[in-house]
Structure formats: structure tokens, C-alpha cells
XYZ file of C-alpha atoms in Angstrom:
533
model
C -0.045 -0.016 0.200
C 2.771 2.020 0.312
C 3.073 2.663 -3.698
C -0.638 2.927 -4.197
C -0.400 5.817 -6.286
C -2.713 8.311 -8.448
C -1.739 10.553 -11.350
C -4.264 13.519 -11.778
C -3.667 15.011 -14.916
C -6.154 17.489 -15.499
C -7.689 20.655 -12.267
C -11.179 19.132 -13.071
C -10.004 15.176 -12.523
C -11.101 13.491 -9.326
C -11.371 10.284 -7.591
C -14.951 9.466 -5.506
C -15.258 7.291 -2.628
C -17.503 6.331 -0.285
C -18.745 8.593 2.752
C -15.939 9.057 5.041
C -16.876 7.782 8.446
C -14.963 10.484 10.946
C -18.074 11.733 13.020
C -15.778 11.618 16.459
C -12.753 11.539 15.216
C -10.582 11.718 12.089
C -6.498 10.487 10.951
C -6.028 11.167 7.424
C -2.457 10.891 6.204
C -0.907 10.824 2.527
C 2.033 11.987 0.554
C 1.545 14.030 -2.380
C 4.020 15.507 -5.315
C 3.476 18.331 -7.447
C 4.594 21.094 -9.617
C 1.586 23.105 -9.308
C 1.286 26.115 -6.896
C -2.387 25.379 -5.277
C -5.087 22.383 -5.456
C -7.467 20.675 -3.338
C -6.100 16.748 -2.054
C -9.812 15.787 -1.018
C -13.006 16.954 0.461
C -16.165 15.423 1.909
C -19.215 17.418 2.327
C -22.473 17.512 4.682
C -25.245 19.777 5.149
C -23.297 22.516 7.323
C -20.383 20.181 8.549
C -17.051 19.610 5.825
C -13.679 18.266 6.452
C -11.271 19.192 3.325
C -7.442 19.409 2.995
C -5.762 21.266 -0.093
C -2.634 22.915 -1.073
C -3.505 26.785 -0.711
C -0.156 28.168 -2.026
C 3.046 26.633 -3.095
C 4.127 27.109 1.085
C 1.085 26.186 2.421
C -1.215 23.503 3.086
C -4.680 24.359 4.271
C -7.103 21.438 7.347
C -10.649 22.973 6.945
C -13.693 21.546 8.897
C -17.093 22.449 10.315
C -18.766 20.438 13.144
C -21.447 23.015 13.626
C -19.741 25.339 15.136
C -18.328 27.488 13.029
C -15.461 26.703 9.951
C -11.898 26.091 11.321
C -8.643 26.373 9.572
C -5.345 25.400 10.324
C -2.772 26.619 8.015
C 0.893 24.458 8.374
C 3.765 27.605 5.856
C 6.377 25.647 4.902
C 10.028 27.341 4.801
C 10.851 25.767 1.298
C 8.577 25.680 -1.188
C 6.407 22.364 -1.604
C 5.414 22.701 -5.509
C 9.190 20.733 -6.170
C 8.229 17.769 -7.744
C 9.359 15.739 -4.524
C 7.345 13.631 -2.260
C 5.788 15.561 0.943
C 4.002 13.997 3.591
C 0.693 15.612 5.137
C -1.022 14.324 8.578
C -4.043 15.511 9.536
C -5.929 14.801 12.758
C -9.697 15.579 15.131
C -10.892 14.186 17.914
C -13.221 15.962 20.399
C -10.814 17.771 22.365
C -8.421 19.026 19.228
C -7.306 19.066 15.710
C -3.633 18.549 14.581
C -2.264 19.493 11.014
C 1.584 18.167 10.558
C 3.949 18.504 6.964
C 7.184 16.621 6.575
C 9.063 17.101 9.166
C 7.632 20.922 10.342
C 6.194 22.121 13.466
C 2.650 20.302 14.504
C 0.193 22.936 14.318
C -2.655 22.227 17.392
C -5.826 23.876 17.739
C -8.176 23.648 20.672
C -11.532 22.182 20.267
C -14.633 24.433 22.161
C -15.152 23.373 25.486
C -19.074 23.293 24.790
C -20.945 23.026 21.327
C -20.993 20.550 18.493
C -18.604 17.810 18.046
C -19.792 15.033 15.226
C -19.295 15.416 12.177
C -22.133 14.676 10.251
C -21.104 14.521 6.254
C -23.603 12.684 3.633
C -21.477 13.379 0.103
C -19.537 10.936 -1.181
C -15.557 11.271 -0.260
C -13.375 13.666 -3.763
C -9.809 12.808 -3.686
C -9.196 15.484 -6.208
C -11.805 18.427 -7.646
C -14.897 18.982 -6.195
C -18.130 21.462 -5.912
C -16.236 22.560 -9.441
C -12.595 24.082 -7.256
C -9.657 24.035 -8.823
C -8.337 20.327 -8.561
C -5.092 19.105 -7.875
C -2.472 18.582 -10.533
C 0.385 15.619 -9.573
C 0.679 12.465 -7.842
C -1.128 11.459 -4.112
C -0.011 8.051 -2.940
C -0.252 5.773 0.207
C -3.929 7.693 1.174
C -5.192 6.432 4.709
C -8.274 7.198 6.702
C -8.827 6.341 10.032
C -6.197 3.487 9.294
C -7.530 2.444 5.948
C -5.991 2.181 2.963
C -8.080 3.680 0.066
C -7.260 1.623 -3.345
C -5.948 4.840 -5.727
C -4.687 2.591 -8.209
C -7.542 0.453 -9.010
C -10.297 3.363 -8.780
C -8.055 5.321 -11.060
C -8.710 2.390 -13.932
C -12.253 3.487 -14.597
C -11.536 7.265 -14.146
C -10.889 9.248 -17.068
C -8.210 12.282 -16.158
C -6.547 10.213 -13.692
C -3.642 7.436 -13.899
C -3.257 4.485 -12.495
C 0.683 4.363 -10.217
C 3.217 7.818 -10.367
C 5.969 8.791 -12.847
C 8.996 10.211 -11.250
C 10.026 7.823 -8.550
C 13.693 8.082 -8.819
C 13.423 11.983 -8.630
C 13.227 11.438 -4.974
C 14.476 7.732 -4.416
C 17.067 7.138 -6.898
C 19.697 8.765 -4.718
C 18.997 5.122 -2.623
C 20.453 3.253 -5.837
C 23.998 2.848 -4.303
C 27.560 2.306 -6.560
C 26.538 3.183 -9.661
C 23.157 1.413 -9.939
C 20.476 2.490 -12.450
C 17.209 3.947 -10.991
C 14.023 2.273 -12.770
C 10.485 3.708 -12.926
C 8.120 1.216 -11.976
C 4.398 1.031 -12.401
C 4.160 1.216 -8.346
C 7.613 2.590 -7.436
C 11.431 1.913 -8.644
C 13.762 -0.682 -8.738
C 17.481 -0.672 -8.997
C 18.905 -2.180 -12.326
C 22.738 -3.197 -10.727
C 23.704 -4.843 -13.754
C 26.982 -2.566 -14.917
C 27.932 -2.733 -11.456
C 29.888 -5.471 -9.831
C 27.088 -5.606 -6.563
C 23.936 -7.083 -6.237
C 20.478 -6.578 -3.996
C 17.793 -4.119 -4.026
C 20.210 -1.256 -3.585
C 22.765 -2.294 -5.494
C 24.832 -2.435 -1.821
C 25.581 -5.921 -1.232
C 29.170 -7.421 -2.701
C 29.960 -9.901 -5.117
C 32.711 -12.256 -4.264
C 34.670 -15.313 -4.874
C 37.129 -17.917 -3.394
C 40.350 -18.930 -5.113
C 42.027 -21.723 -4.229
C 45.444 -22.234 -5.330
C 45.862 -22.672 -9.499
C 42.630 -21.180 -10.218
C 42.175 -18.154 -12.515
C 39.224 -16.596 -14.516
C 39.053 -14.728 -16.858
C 36.665 -12.564 -19.504
C 36.939 -12.022 -22.797
C 36.102 -8.497 -24.205
C 34.639 -9.717 -26.524
C 32.724 -13.196 -26.689
C 33.256 -16.456 -29.171
C 32.495 -15.378 -32.922
C 32.234 -11.496 -32.810
C 34.103 -9.957 -34.840
C 36.089 -7.092 -34.151
C 33.931 -4.989 -36.471
C 31.121 -5.731 -34.222
C 33.140 -5.365 -30.929
C 33.594 -1.313 -31.724
C 30.101 -0.765 -31.156
C 30.159 -2.531 -27.598
C 30.017 -0.024 -24.928
C 31.580 -2.243 -21.878
C 34.857 -1.411 -22.292
C 34.143 2.460 -22.517
C 33.589 4.658 -19.497
C 30.096 6.018 -18.767
C 31.309 9.280 -20.430
C 30.139 8.909 -24.023
C 32.881 11.241 -25.101
C 35.694 8.653 -23.852
C 34.580 5.874 -25.992
C 37.153 5.159 -28.877
C 36.010 4.005 -32.009
C 38.690 1.475 -32.120
C 38.837 0.052 -28.788
C 41.823 1.727 -27.778
C 41.315 3.370 -24.674
C 42.772 7.049 -22.494
C 40.691 6.258 -19.343
C 39.966 3.292 -17.192
C 38.368 2.785 -14.243
C 39.594 -0.495 -11.782
C 38.398 -1.448 -8.979
C 38.245 -4.705 -6.538
C 38.707 -5.591 -3.578
C 40.760 -8.994 -1.718
C 42.889 -10.916 0.580
C 45.335 -13.202 0.979
C 47.878 -14.348 3.066
C 50.398 -15.518 0.767
C 52.483 -13.577 -1.826
C 53.726 -13.034 -4.076
C 50.807 -13.137 -6.752
C 49.277 -12.046 -9.659
C 45.749 -10.353 -8.369
C 44.642 -8.718 -11.958
C 45.690 -8.518 -15.186
C 44.577 -6.963 -18.802
C 46.164 -8.740 -21.782
C 45.448 -7.096 -25.454
C 46.165 -7.631 -29.009
C 48.838 -5.857 -29.145
C 52.108 -5.663 -25.825
C 49.922 -3.312 -24.115
C 48.838 -5.176 -21.208
C 47.576 -3.730 -17.058
C 48.368 -5.189 -13.946
C 47.600 -5.766 -10.201
C 50.528 -7.248 -8.262
C 51.425 -8.465 -4.700
C 55.565 -8.751 -4.553
C 57.077 -11.175 -1.997
C 57.508 -8.892 0.714
C 53.754 -8.533 0.452
C 53.320 -4.940 -0.719
C 51.232 -3.959 -3.375
C 52.557 -3.039 -6.900
C 50.045 -1.468 -10.398
C 52.151 -2.083 -13.306
C 51.578 -0.375 -17.049
C 53.320 -1.134 -20.186
C 51.259 1.192 -22.763
C 54.415 1.398 -25.538
C 56.859 4.504 -25.723
C 58.850 3.290 -23.069
C 61.848 0.242 -22.932
C 59.775 -0.968 -19.335
C 56.384 -1.157 -17.578
C 55.492 1.424 -15.086
C 55.477 0.387 -11.710
C 53.333 2.291 -9.114
C 55.118 0.486 -5.904
C 52.920 0.974 -2.350
C 55.927 -0.078 -0.188
C 55.263 0.990 3.074
C 52.208 -1.291 3.990
C 51.984 -5.334 4.168
C 48.977 -6.033 1.877
C 49.228 -9.885 2.714
C 48.192 -9.579 6.351
C 44.892 -11.382 5.771
C 42.888 -8.962 5.897
C 40.111 -7.445 3.278
C 41.823 -4.449 1.293
C 39.980 -2.215 -1.753
C 41.668 -0.984 -4.502
C 40.832 1.805 -6.590
C 42.526 3.098 -9.994
C 41.519 5.608 -12.513
C 43.773 6.463 -14.953
C 42.740 9.414 -17.099
C 44.898 9.945 -20.232
C 48.645 10.164 -18.349
C 47.220 11.055 -15.032
C 46.756 7.838 -12.077
C 44.958 7.937 -9.115
C 45.148 5.483 -6.754
C 43.375 5.023 -3.821
C 44.019 1.959 -1.166
C 41.342 1.286 2.134
C 40.343 4.168 3.825
C 43.582 5.930 3.086
C 43.693 9.362 0.893
C 44.309 9.244 -3.081
C 47.776 9.014 -4.520
C 48.542 10.520 -7.712
C 50.700 9.827 -10.428
C 51.530 10.421 -13.859
C 53.248 7.934 -17.059
C 56.645 9.063 -18.125
C 56.166 11.826 -21.057
C 57.262 9.668 -23.278
C 54.998 6.410 -22.511
C 51.815 6.346 -24.720
C 48.647 7.574 -23.438
C 46.154 4.658 -25.208
C 45.629 1.283 -23.963
C 45.170 -0.841 -27.388
C 42.759 -3.307 -28.527
C 42.481 -4.988 -24.918
C 41.632 -8.844 -24.992
C 41.686 -10.226 -21.901
C 40.922 -9.867 -17.966
C 42.351 -12.332 -15.780
C 41.934 -12.985 -11.844
C 43.989 -15.254 -9.785
C 46.604 -16.546 -12.592
C 47.770 -15.372 -16.193
C 47.248 -17.876 -18.965
C 47.969 -15.825 -21.800
C 49.741 -16.977 -25.316
C 52.113 -14.893 -26.270
C 54.870 -13.503 -24.946
C 54.678 -12.030 -21.347
C 56.243 -9.375 -18.669
C 59.315 -11.880 -16.685
C 58.503 -9.872 -13.122
C 54.394 -11.027 -14.158
C 55.458 -15.032 -15.742
C 57.760 -15.182 -11.968
C 55.083 -14.040 -9.872
C 52.608 -16.578 -11.520
C 53.308 -19.691 -9.625
C 51.362 -21.188 -7.994
C 48.890 -18.670 -8.423
C 46.456 -16.487 -5.657
C 45.242 -17.700 -2.934
C 42.786 -16.129 -1.218
C 39.324 -13.751 -1.243
C 38.414 -11.153 -4.336
C 35.488 -9.523 -4.759
C 33.670 -6.310 -6.193
C 35.703 -6.579 -9.032
C 35.024 -4.095 -11.566
C 36.878 -2.830 -14.536
C 34.712 0.075 -16.531
C 30.702 -1.467 -17.143
C 32.635 -4.399 -16.536
C 32.039 -6.795 -13.623
C 33.887 -9.848 -14.104
C 33.036 -12.190 -10.885
C 29.817 -10.876 -11.303
C 29.198 -12.387 -14.598
C 30.815 -15.633 -13.363
C 28.228 -16.059 -10.595
C 25.214 -14.568 -11.723
C 23.422 -15.837 -15.068
C 23.482 -12.392 -17.533
C 23.795 -11.653 -20.945
C 28.016 -11.525 -19.988
C 28.124 -14.492 -18.843
C 29.384 -16.033 -22.388
C 32.474 -13.819 -21.681
C 33.757 -15.550 -19.272
C 36.131 -19.063 -18.837
C 37.026 -20.352 -15.191
C 39.563 -23.110 -14.285
C 39.022 -24.773 -10.792
C 35.339 -24.152 -8.623
C 34.681 -20.574 -8.223
C 32.597 -20.672 -4.520
C 30.969 -17.661 -3.920
C 32.301 -15.636 -0.206
C 31.565 -12.489 0.940
C 34.974 -12.804 2.801
C 36.421 -9.098 1.652
C 32.789 -7.211 2.427
C 34.421 -4.619 4.825
C 37.685 -3.899 4.751
C 39.177 -4.141 8.313
C 42.370 -1.411 7.696
C 42.184 0.909 10.218
C 42.772 4.202 8.699
C 46.042 6.428 9.423
C 46.199 8.805 12.525
C 47.256 12.091 11.604
C 50.687 13.653 12.614
C 49.228 15.791 15.651
C 47.642 13.017 17.416
C 50.412 9.886 16.166
C 52.933 9.348 19.213
C 55.350 7.967 16.909
C 55.340 10.875 14.294
C 58.572 12.848 14.188
C 59.489 15.268 12.046
C 61.958 14.178 9.495
C 64.214 17.268 10.424
C 64.344 16.986 13.865
C 64.361 13.394 14.081
C 67.664 11.982 15.648
C 67.389 8.107 14.551
C 70.830 6.146 16.420
C 72.430 3.652 13.895
C 70.062 0.942 12.685
C 72.125 -1.716 14.605
C 72.313 0.250 18.028
C 68.040 0.468 17.162
C 67.404 -3.114 16.811
C 69.339 -4.075 20.268
C 67.446 -1.447 22.326
C 63.756 -2.767 21.161
C 65.341 -6.674 21.652
C 66.637 -5.299 25.114
C 63.111 -3.529 25.702
C 61.261 -6.666 24.588
C 63.573 -9.566 26.660
C 62.859 -7.744 29.908
C 59.250 -7.658 29.070
C 59.188 -11.233 28.659
C 61.428 -11.541 31.369
C 59.234 -9.854 34.333
C 56.111 -11.581 32.204
C 57.851 -15.023 33.518
C 58.444 -13.780 37.191
C 55.475 -13.099 37.922
C 53.781 -16.639 36.414
C 56.053 -18.198 38.463
C 55.651 -16.613 41.885
C 52.245 -16.726 41.270
C 52.126 -20.644 40.814
C 54.522 -20.711 43.762
C 51.863 -19.035 46.074
C 49.992 -21.093 45.338
C 51.088 -24.537 45.937
C 52.436 -23.059 49.460
C 48.793 -22.389 49.709
C 47.326 -25.607 49.032
C 49.884 -27.257 51.200
C 48.660 -25.628 54.445
C 45.429 -26.097 53.570
C 45.432 -29.961 53.182
C 47.681 -30.793 56.209
C 45.480 -28.307 58.927
C 43.762 -30.797 60.435
C 46.124 -33.696 60.303
C 48.553 -34.203 63.704
C 48.309 -36.570 66.663
C 45.425 -37.161 69.435
C 44.791 -38.749 73.149
C 41.362 -40.876 73.853
C 40.721 -41.658 77.501
C 39.713 -45.324 75.889
C 40.298 -48.057 78.283
C 42.775 -50.830 77.270
C 41.769 -54.093 75.396
C 38.660 -52.458 74.483
C 38.992 -53.985 70.809
C 38.789 -57.729 72.991
C 35.895 -56.900 75.392
C 32.434 -58.138 74.344
C 31.380 -54.520 75.964
C 32.321 -51.160 77.451
C 31.590 -52.225 80.681
C 33.382 -55.436 80.560
C 36.572 -53.860 79.431
C 36.577 -51.413 82.639
C 36.308 -53.521 84.932
C 39.269 -55.788 83.095
C 41.675 -52.459 83.560
C 40.163 -51.301 86.556
C 40.419 -54.501 89.488
C 39.014 -51.546 91.894
C 35.626 -51.192 89.886
C 34.272 -54.088 91.077
C 34.437 -53.337 94.726
C 32.324 -50.191 93.859
C 29.906 -51.760 92.333
C 29.517 -54.461 94.528
C 29.087 -51.441 97.330
C 26.701 -49.619 95.455
C 24.565 -53.149 95.596
C 24.022 -53.371 99.636
C 20.457 -52.834 100.567
C 19.833 -51.497 104.084
C 16.714 -52.652 105.947
C 15.757 -49.466 108.408
């Protein structure tokens, strides 16, 4: 019901419904979108009673009614124009105590009801949504009209009403920004949807990562032209081109690339991504044996490829990392994770066109012909880890492999590709500023000892800490043992009883006493004497 809408295309058009039953309470809410400066939203009449909601001006919404005590009007004035072709929400309420009106998030306007007088709203006409009684009707869209908790079916009534169309176009004007990561907003009959086909993402709003786990030796190749497609037909394709039509070269020689992906791995060296061509041009993203990232461009005009080395951090640490590379002519911008972008420039002797791109490889390079020596060296055994949201201009090779699309025929896979979201959220902590970093030293005033001394101090410091921890653990264990020993032997020792000797062989306790003490019998005999008086 949220998108149940109708479009009023003439000022005299309206929809009619049964009489509104709101004698003692009324709760009306709806959304509207218009470019007109005024118009009646809805109205219901009685003999003298009525209830009406209207757009009085470009900045005013009015709620008026009469229950027999005279007309009452509540007006909300907006600081900005309401006829901006954007959705606005209206909520009007009335009961026996008060009435209120609110537009969007503007302050609520409240009017108290009189303490004496009529309280029942008596209506008999039909409820009109739009023009009524010869008044200027509403031009635009109304959706999600609810009256006392009941949603009116505007679409169904609009299908049989001239001058009114079901649904409402222009949803993307208000909600297109929710299609993220390059997703395209598409108008629908009763709402909108996000087209994620030209992105590396999935889901209703193009925010779900599409990724996969690569085992050792596995690779994926995306051919920029499908089998059986001639190069002449390939010229008409714009997949390789950027979204800017001016950068589309007729011979597929790219002057601009936009590459983004996320990865995580613990093994190095490896080839993350490689783009080959029908010429000697190529582009590669590598992880060197040290775990550092390297971007390599070879566009011709230079003897050696142009390398961008990111030597100040280890990227093979098992955490997800995001890489964004943009090239426009000779200018290259690289951004890693949440760190600030860094700019580079190709040598002046280098060509600025990527000539005739052929295929994109992930995980490993399986290409016929000559391959750069370092890439060949890093190519074995291959990438092991996770790759996600891979996108080169408008091509998403991983998504094409994992989702059945028109581009799936371009993909060839060696091994079993298992979908995974292991690279969904970069975990790398953003760098600290120089002002808050306690380890930051200004190069002008920094005074470092030679490397040997610095390393020795660090080793001594670590040894002292480890020794202290071990001493504390040993002391704790000894204290615990002493406490346990004292507790176990607290009640042990010798004790003496007055038990008679020979008690073990005697028939009873009395017998034992008699055997042990000869005088005891005399005492008994003496106690048994009787005296007669």
C-alpha cells in the first residue's frame, strides 16, 4: 500500500469513494508530489459540516472542517516550496478535544476544540479525492492515502476514471539516490527498482558485494568479446568504455580506465589482476614477495613498464583491502582502503592509449604470447584468497561468473569458483594524523641512532618485558602451591583418648573397664548393698 498511487493529469479530475465515517475522530495521512502551486487534495461535505485538505499556495497546506460550530482552519507554512516535484507527507487529525496538522517534519500545528458546542462531524456526500464542487483540483501524484487506518485503493479506482492514471512516474526523482555504487534507478508502475547489471554489486539497492574464494592454481578469464564476435561488431560495444560517451574510442583504444576491487590473502607473491591486449600493452596489479602492492602499466613508448610501488604497508596480512585505480590520459589516481588518494603520472615518453584490450584475468595469467618476466615469475603457483566487487569500467567479471547474465558467455573458469563475502568490509584502520600519532617524528628534527643500535634497544626492551611476565607467572604458581599445602595438612596430627585398654577384645565397654580397673568391681558391689530400717 505504500506505493498505491494515482496521477491527476487535469485540474478537473477526481476520484470518488464512499462517505468518510469520521464523526468523532479523523486520522488522514498521505504523500503528494506536484509542480502546481495550489489544488484541493480531498473533500467530503454534509449539510453544513465538511472536511477538506488542500494546497493553498506553494508554501501552505490547509486543513479545514466544520462540525456545526463554524469553520475551523489550520495552516502549516513551509520555509521552502512544496511544489518542487518531490514527495511530501501530510498528516491531519481531529477528535473531540483538538485538531492538528503536520507537513513533513515541520512543527505540528494544533487547535483546541471549544469546551461547548457540537462535536460530531456529520457528512453525507461521497469523498472526493481531487477536484470537487467546481474547485480547482489537484495536479500531480497522491499515494498511500490512509483514512482512519484504511488505505484507499487509488490505483484501482484510477483505472476506470478519466483524467486520472494509476501509479505515479517520477519515483527516481526522490529515491534515485538509494541506488548505490553506480546502480541505475528504473521507474516502475508502483515504485522503482535499482538496475545493478553494470555494477559489481547485487541486491535491491546495489550494495551487496559479489565475491569469490580462489584456491591455489584457480583462475578466471573474461574475454572482452564473446566467441564468434568479430572485431567490427566489438567496436559498437560500450562495455569497455566508461560511462562518459566522449571517452569511447571507435577503435577500442582506451584513454581512460576505472578499476576497483577488494581482496584478502596471506600468500605472496601473486597476480591479483591482469589485463592483456592484442598488442604488447597490458595492465597488472601484483602482490610482491614482500607483501607490498604494485600496479604495472605498459602502454608502449617506454622500454620498461611503469611501476607504482606501495612499499609502506603489507597487503598480504589476511585483512580485506580495497583498491581503486583511475587513469585519465597520463594521470593515475590510486586509493587503498580508507587512505587518501595518491596521484601519479605516466612518463612523458609513454603512450596514453590502452590499445585493443583482449581479456581480463583474475588469480593467474594464462595467456598466449610473451609475458612480462616479473609477472611470469609471480604467476606460480597463483593467487589464494578472496576477490570481490571486481569492476573494470562497466565490466564486472566475478558477477558475470556467479550470476547468469548476458555477459556470462565471456567468462571462462579453471577450477571451482565458490561465492564468498570474505572481502565485504575493509578492516584496515585509517591512518592517524601527524598531530595525534605518538610515533610521528618530523624528519627535520628526527635523530635516529644507527640501525644496529636501534634494533638492539628494541630487543632488550622486549626481553625485559618477557622476563618480567615469566617471573610474575612463576611467583603466582609458588604462592598457590604454598596455600594448597597448608590447607591439606591443617587438620592432620596426633590426638589422645581415654578409651580403656583391651576395648578391642572386650564384649562391651563396661567389661573393658572392669578388666582394666580391679577396684571398679568393689565399687559396684558396694553400690549394690541394701539396708533395711
